[in-house]
Every structure is written in structure tokens, then in C-alpha cells.
Amino acid sequence: MPLLSNLLAKDIPQTFQKFQLHVYAGFFFFGLLGFVYLMSPIVSRRNYLSENALSPGLVSNDIYISNEHIRDIIGQLRTGFKEKNISDVIQSMFVQRGIEAYKQNLEDDTNDENVYGIVRAPRLASTESIILVAPLYVRIQSKSQPIKANLYGIAHTLAIGFALHRKPYMAKDIILLFPAQQENGTRIWLDAYFNTKPDSIPLDAHAGSIQAGLTLEFPHEKFYSIDLRHNGINGQLPNLDLINTVVHLCDKNSIPASYYDIYVDLSSNELFIDYMKKSLRTLLINALTLATGVPSGVHGQFLHYRIEMITLFGSLTKRDQYQTSPITLRAFDDIIEGFIRSLNNLLERFHQSFFFYFHINRRNFVSIATYMVPLGLIVAPALIRSLVLYMSFFTSSETSATTYITLGRTMKFDMNYSAMFLEILECLALSYVLMWIPMKFTYLIICQITMFISPILLRPFRSTERQFDYLQFILLLTGSALLGCLSLLNYSMAFLAACFLMPCYMFAGCSKFDHWIIKYFCRFLFLTCLNPLVFLALYHYLARLLMAGEFLLPNFNQLTSDFDTYIASYRLFNAWTVDVVCLAIVPIWFLLYRSTFWIRTLVDKTQ
Amino acid sequence: MLNRVEARYFGIGLILRIFFVFFQSTTRNYFENSGEFVTPLNSWKRIIEGIYLRQLNVSPFLGSIVHETPLSLLLYTKLYIFKDEYIEVLFIILDLLSAFFTYKAAHHILIHLYNRQTDNKSAYKENSKVLWLTKDHIQKSAHTVLLCAMVNPLSIGTCVAKSSLVIHNLLLTMTFYFFMTYRLIPFILTLCLASSISMYPIVLIVPGLLQFSSNANNKRSIVRMFLVFVLFVCTNVTLLFVNFHINHQSWSFINAIYHFIFYVPDYTPNTGIFWYFFTEMFEHFRSLFVWTFQMHVVLLYLFPFTIRLRNDPAFLFWLLCAIFCIFKSYPAYGDVAFYINYLPIWCFLFCYVRNGLVIVCMLLVAMLMTPITWYLWIYAGSANANFYFAMTLVFNVAQTFLLSDLLYAYLKRQFFVKNGLNIPNINGSEGQVEFL
């Protein structure tokens, strides 16, 4: 079966040749529309618990924690925070109740300490465990006070730990971890726990292999709803079953749960148009935040070690006009207890449900099979175009009246690889060298300007039309391979990269036409719309608009400061977003930009 | 010794290897730990373990760690007196040496093809001149082979991973070189050494018999064939006994090497097809399928190809190498690199390769996606073994496409050279040529 063996330029229908650009643009826009269409109730699926073992824990509760008890703990914690010895306070509280507790020094000049206690399971040897994490301090969205003590979260974690101590049904250890310095402390603790860094000092005690867990961030004394945060490092997500367990428990206890602070009332009270708007907002914020590769809480560090985890954040926003009183203590403790007892039943690691999904609201999600289609449509033009170019390179025979003289598939032209190779090398080298300078927004602008004037300084690519096509063919294949690989690792990033690169490909291809207006128009587009920094600014503006949910004016200072904090923090998270952008996406864009300066030579000089 | 082009290519290869070995410790770690480059048969870590066991007077072949022959282990023990930093230099040197032999072998193959063409020119049709090899083509292709061996990422990866495949490939390349230069004794010796390490090269004696049995007038004599075969068997037996004596008169290495290669007890994922198939299979069918798989590699293609390509021993040799490199029980990228490096020799066949784009895309996708699916499976936990296996399957299917296409192209070219390029015009389109 000769695949594609007879494909030659003459096999392409003439009408297709004529409408190529329209077809490609059509694919692109259908892809974009398709992505937006993912919010529709027709394509999204209602979530369900795939793992049966999780359901029994949703049924009944038997722990009762009194208000006085919590108040007592909070009182002790408060003095601890005030006297800066919070880790000692927590440790002594554990020890008083006969629970083993340890401290870990972060080994830096701040002298901060992680505290963790292990509630051993009475039923079994420590083979498996569940982890509850309450960071000592939590980031909150307020200008005056960026971080706040996680009083309520720590108090509840402790109370639950105390209550479950010596409960006969517990078959898994419970680790209660209170990391200092949010992500940093968590990471140091995890490195020590799993001994991944050769120089880290091993921890004093270990529990069984950690199956899953929950992070509690409750800085306020009272809260009206829970915000679920699930973004992990590099677009990684926790297993959908874990999230569904929490959502089921929230629904059972009538606690409104939201993603990205967007709450969808799923009863029939809500207008359909509002439902659609909120779904779209959730979907877009989801894609935009996952693309950064930075997690939305300390749970991201745990996902890195295959510990499924999400963060619950106590939000002050009221979700309903009739909601006057805050969430009761009882309801909240029921969630944590139900969660722990569900996990306690679990026999295997989370593996059944989805790992690749997009939430559009707390009850509906889009699975990988559906959301890959829009990306496929967006990337399809690259593949079709490369095939068309490939077909035009070959000829098979010389025809005479009676006989064919067959030549096999021979290339119509002699390829001069060295010029092309040099061009690619030049672009790669230049973009890598420029990426070595420190990542600051202002420096990036200098980078951009250097790139823009580089075709004037360095000799642009000179070749015949065929060789230009060949370069385009290689770039198209590389680009689609890159996007394909990215789509499995971090779909959102692949989607954004495709939205940016595909128009670049189209206009770089258009610069083949000799008319000077077209050439200048393409260059102009590359300078303005198809410029990575402009795309970044657009991205930032869109993300801000969606997060705020109301109209905002673009703010350049905000962009630079956000970018600088992002660059400063992303190394901590083990993210590779910036590396992929610098090492792969920018070089491809740069090659495409330079190809608009291509100079046609009628005959190859080397021949 | 080297002319300018060769020196330049060697320089490129040397710089690339030094860069990756000494300046890219993360990349080096990745290569050393990746299952695509390192298999139980050729992992340097296991060899070090074997050296230590040997020095402690414990048999290295107890347990399932070391799978090298006692002879090669002895050699590595001698080499290991160089300390850690120098061992990498040694690997680079051996890899470059192997590239040099590849280049020389390629040169000899091309000259051989050219000479045969000159001899048979009278039988060729005049209008097939476009298909004929030219003097210019010989040098160009040989240089491309050298460049390919120097920059091939698979070769570089194998060298950086310190896989002992570098040494196996050197032996095999030398075999190919001695095969092309008609040196019987070195050929038999290197072939026996290579097959004592990895078993599969034993099939290469068949092209060897064809090559060394012909006399000056290109007639084959059964007697010579028999003598070569006897020599081969004797050398093999001698090698076995040498190994036996080095191993303190114990046959335990047979189990650790040949049984290990043949019965595939180790399921560590690699780029081959064995591991997944045998993890999925019920134990009681094992013997049947082990034999089926191994006979598929060793025997199934051997006789048909030998009969059809009896007059083209160079192509036959290369084809058999490629087949066992693809289908062997523990393949690594280094095996693929071995035969891919020779590919530019056959560039005069590329016009009849039908699935070029498909093959290149499949290889590209498989090589890019294998580490990604591995990451998703092992680290992120969001994918499973099927994803990884799918990619290795794509990789193997692409290679089989490549081989079958090249074989087809080789035969098609032969036909056209003998019968001319004219194809009858049947109903306004060119008549199709069936596989001959």
C-alpha cells in the first residue's frame, strides 16, 4: 500500500489552489469558535464519581467539634502568631494530645519552621497516608496586607486531627502539615520527605505513602463560600474524582463552591444567558491561568510528586442574595471529615477518572477528547499547507505521446541546504543569546527591537522560490510537531501558542508574493499584532478583564510588575513555560519574521 | 590522513559530543537514565556493578544485573583503571572511531557498487542513465554518511549515555568494514565477538558465506563456503571456551547473556515491541510466543532475502543488520543509529521510496513523543503504559516501512536499469510496475 506515493502537484484540485487562504483562515476561525463552543451544555459532560470506593464516605458523619474547642485553639494560635513562636505552639498542642509532631528548619536566614504532626492509624501499619495542609500564612487579594495568618484553616486542621486520633476506623495515617513561607516551605518539606535533594536533611519521621490530600486556606474568621483551586505546575491537574468528592460534599452540606470566584447557580433560577457567560468566563480563565504553568496554591507542589490535592479557600463573597449567615462550623468540618473518610476507603491510587479536563462550572467539565478538536482545527492548516508544499516539490515522469519515462519521485530542483541551515542557525543563536539577558520586561523590549532590526544588520535569507518553500515546509512541520507535543503536556499553553503562531505562518507565507505592498504589510503586521510582546500584553489584559469580570483600562505598569513577579517566582515552581517559549516558540516566530525579508534569487548561485 | 571535509565533520562531531558530555550535566543525566538509550544489556551502571563484583570475587552473573560476556567484562575492568572523568573521553574516542569505520565501510560499499555497475554496463539500457551512479556520487554519499554519523542525535545520545552499545556498534561496524574489504580472518573474529555479546549478529554469517565463497571469476564454491562456516563455528566455540575459562570454569554466563536475550525476562520499557507484548500475555503462552518472536527476527527474513539478494551482499548485510536492530529483544536508539548512519549510501534509491514523508513524520513524532509519554506515565501519572507503547510502536512501524520501501526501491531500480525507463501508456496513465 503506497501511502501518498502518487501525490504530486497536479493532484491538487485547481479550486483548492485558488481558495487555499480562505480554507486555512476558515479552519483557524472554526477552531477558535470551537474552543468557545466548549462552554455549551451540549459538549460538556456532567461530572460523576468514577471510583466507587469514594462514595461511602459521603454518607454520614460522627465527629462533633464544638465551637468552644475551636475558639480555644484559635486563641492559642493567636498568641503564637503574636509572639512569633507559632511552630512551638502547634507542636506543643500535638504533644499534649499524645500525637507525634516534628519541626523542620527551612535553613535560611528567616529562621522559619515547618511543623507537621502524624496521626497514626490504629488499624494498620503505616503503609498509606492522607495529608492535610494548612499554610501558616495565606496570600489574599488585598492591597494593604498581601499575606494573612491562616488562623481558621490551621485551627480546623488541628481540630480534625485531634478528633480522628485513635478512631478505630482509620486505616491510613493522617499527616498534618503547616508549612511556613507558603510554596517555599512546602517545597523544602517535600524535598526532605522524598529525599530528592542529596543535600537535604532527612525528616525525623515518615508516614505511609501519601495518597492524596487537601489544602485549607481560611484566613478569615467567617466565610460565605468556598473557592476551589486546582491548577498545578505546568498545567497539571489533580484527578477529577478528587475534585468531584469535594464538590459532592459541598453540595451535600449546602456550601456554595466556585472556581476562580465564579459561582454558577445550577438551579433553574439562573438565566440561560448568565449561565453561558459564567461558563465561558470560567473556561477562558482556566485556559489562561493554566497556560502560565504556575500553580494556584501550595497543592501544585504536591501534584509534582503524584499526590492528588486541591486547595479550598474560604471566600467572603456571598453567592446568593438570601445568604445572610456565614457557613457553619459543622458544615465545614463535615466536608473535611467526609473527604478524609472517603480517602480512607480508597484501595488504589487515583487512576480511574480524568486527568485532562477543563471545568466550565463545578458540575460540568469538558474532557480531552472534546477539547483537542478545536486545537486540531487550528493546527490543521499547518499540516495541510506542508502537504501541499511537499507535493509541489516532486515530479514523477516525463511524458511523451506513447510512453512515460518514469523517474520515480525526483525533486524538481536542487536543494541547497547550507543557506537554509545557516539561516536557521542564525535565528536560533540570536534568540538564545538574547534570552540570556535577565528576564525583565524592559530588557525584553530591547530584545524585540534587536530582533526587529536584525534583518537589516544581518544578511537576510536569499534563495530561489522553491528553497523558500522548502524552508516554510520545514518550519510548518516543526511548528506542528511542537504544538502537538505541547498539547499533551499543557493544552492551554499549546492553544495560546497555536493562536499566536498560525497567523504568523500565514503572513510569512504571504510574503512570497512579490508585490511590495504585501511585503510591507506583512512586516508591519509582524511589528504590531504578531509581536510576542503585544500578544503578551493582550493576554495579560484579557486575563485581568476576565478575572475582574468588569471593564478595566489597560495598565502598562501592572503588566510590567506582574511579569517581573512571575519571572521571579516561576523558578520556584519547577515550571518550564518560559523555557519552552524562549527555546521553541520565539525562535520559530523569529524565523517566520525573518522570512518576510527573504530576497528572491532567480538562479541559485551554487549551481 | 583526513582531508578538509572529513576533518571539518570530525570537528563538528567532537565538539557536539564534548559539549553534551562535559557541559550539559542535566542532559547527560537524562540520557543516562532514559530507557530509550540504555537497556539492561548495555547500561554502564550495570557494568560498573559487574566490575566490582568481579573484584570482590563474587560471580557477576548471579542475580540479574550483569549481561556482558566475561571477556568484555575483563576488558572493561582493564579500562576502568581510568577514573570516572576519563571513561567519558574513552567513549567519545570509541564513538568517533566507530564513525570513522562507518565512513570507510560506506566508501567501500559505494566503490563496490560503482565497480559492479561498470562491469555490467553492457547489460544496462541506455535511457536509464539518470539512475547510474557517478564518481561524484561516491564521494558525496560517503561524506554524507560521515556527517550523519557525527551529528545523528541518536549516536550522540548513545555516546553521552555511556551505553556499551558504542563498543558493540564499533565491533559491528568493523565487521562490516572487513566484510567489504574481503578480509576473512578479521571479519570472522569481529563477527564472533559481536555475536558473543548480543547474539543476533550471528545471522550475518550468511552474507559472509556468500561474500567469501566466491573466487576470482565470481563463481561460488561449496567447499570454500563450508570451510568459512567451519572457521566461524570453530571461532565461536573457542570464544565460548575462552569465556568459560575467564569465568573461573563456570557456564553461568550463558544464562545471564543468551538466556536473558532469548527469553526476555526483563520487561523494562524500551523502544522495542517485546516488553509490552510479554507483560500483557498469559504465562503459559510465553514459550510459544518467545520462539515465534525470535524466529521472526532471526530466520523469517533470512532465507528469502538471501535468495533474492544473493548478488548484492552489501545491501543484504545492511538489511539484515537493520532487521535485527529493529526487532531484537532489547533494542535501544543506539541500534537504530547504527543502521540509520548508513542510510545516505542508498540515496540513489530515494526516488523510488514511496512513503518518505510518512516515514520521516512518524519517526519524528515517535522520537519527540516517547519522552513526553514517559513523563506523563511515570512522573505526572496522568497517562499509562499504553501511551508509551503506542509511540514505540509508531517508531517500529516507521522503521519497517523504511526497510520495505528501500528493498522495493532497490529491486525497482535494478529492474529499470536492465529494462529501461519506458513504461507503456495504458489508458492514458502510466502502467504500474508490480513487485518483482
CSV table of C-alpha atoms in Angstrom, one decimal, chain B residues 35-36 38-41 46 64 67 259-287 289-290 293-294 329-331 374 377-378 385 388-389 392:
chain,number,residue,atom,x,y,z
B,35,GLY,CA,15.1,3.7,28.8
B,36,GLU,CA,15.3,4.5,25.1
B,38,VAL,CA,20.0,2.4,28.0
B,39,THR,CA,18.8,-1.2,28.2
B,40,PRO,CA,19.8,-3.8,30.7
B,41,LEU,CA,22.2,-5.2,28.1
B,46,ARG,CA,25.5,-2.4,35.5
B,64,SER,CA,20.2,-10.4,37.0
B,67,HIS,CA,24.7,-9.2,31.0
B,259,HIS,CA,19.1,-17.0,28.0
B,260,PHE,CA,18.5,-13.4,29.0
B,261,ILE,CA,18.5,-12.2,25.4
B,262,PHE,CA,16.4,-15.1,24.1
B,263,TYR,CA,13.7,-15.5,26.8
B,264,VAL,CA,13.3,-11.7,27.5
B,265,PRO,CA,12.8,-12.0,31.3
B,266,ASP,CA,13.3,-8.2,31.8
B,267,TYR,CA,10.3,-6.0,31.0
B,268,THR,CA,11.9,-2.6,31.5
B,269,PRO,CA,10.2,-0.4,28.8
B,270,ASN,CA,12.4,0.3,25.8
B,271,THR,CA,11.8,1.1,22.2
B,272,GLY,CA,11.1,-2.4,21.2
B,273,ILE,CA,8.0,-4.5,20.9
B,274,PHE,CA,8.8,-7.4,23.3
B,275,TRP,CA,8.3,-5.8,26.7
B,276,TYR,CA,4.7,-4.7,26.2
B,277,PHE,CA,3.7,-7.8,24.5
B,278,PHE,CA,5.0,-10.1,27.2
B,279,THR,CA,3.6,-8.1,30.1
B,280,GLU,CA,0.2,-8.4,28.5
B,281,MET,CA,0.4,-12.1,27.8
B,282,PHE,CA,-0.6,-15.1,29.9
B,283,GLU,CA,2.4,-17.0,31.2
B,284,HIS,CA,1.5,-20.4,29.7
B,285,PHE,CA,1.7,-19.0,26.1
B,286,ARG,CA,5.2,-17.5,26.7
B,287,SER,CA,7.4,-20.1,25.2
B,289,PHE,CA,5.5,-16.5,21.5
B,290,VAL,CA,9.1,-16.1,22.6
B,293,PHE,CA,9.2,-13.6,18.0
B,294,GLN,CA,12.8,-14.7,18.0
B,329,SER,CA,14.6,-8.2,22.3
B,330,TYR,CA,16.2,-5.2,24.0
B,331,PRO,CA,16.7,-2.5,21.3
B,374,TRP,CA,7.2,8.6,29.6
B,377,TRP,CA,3.2,8.0,32.6
B,378,ILE,CA,6.0,7.8,35.2
B,385,ALA,CA,1.9,2.3,29.6
B,388,TYR,CA,4.3,5.0,25.7
B,389,PHE,CA,3.9,1.7,23.9
B,392,THR,CA,7.4,2.8,20.4
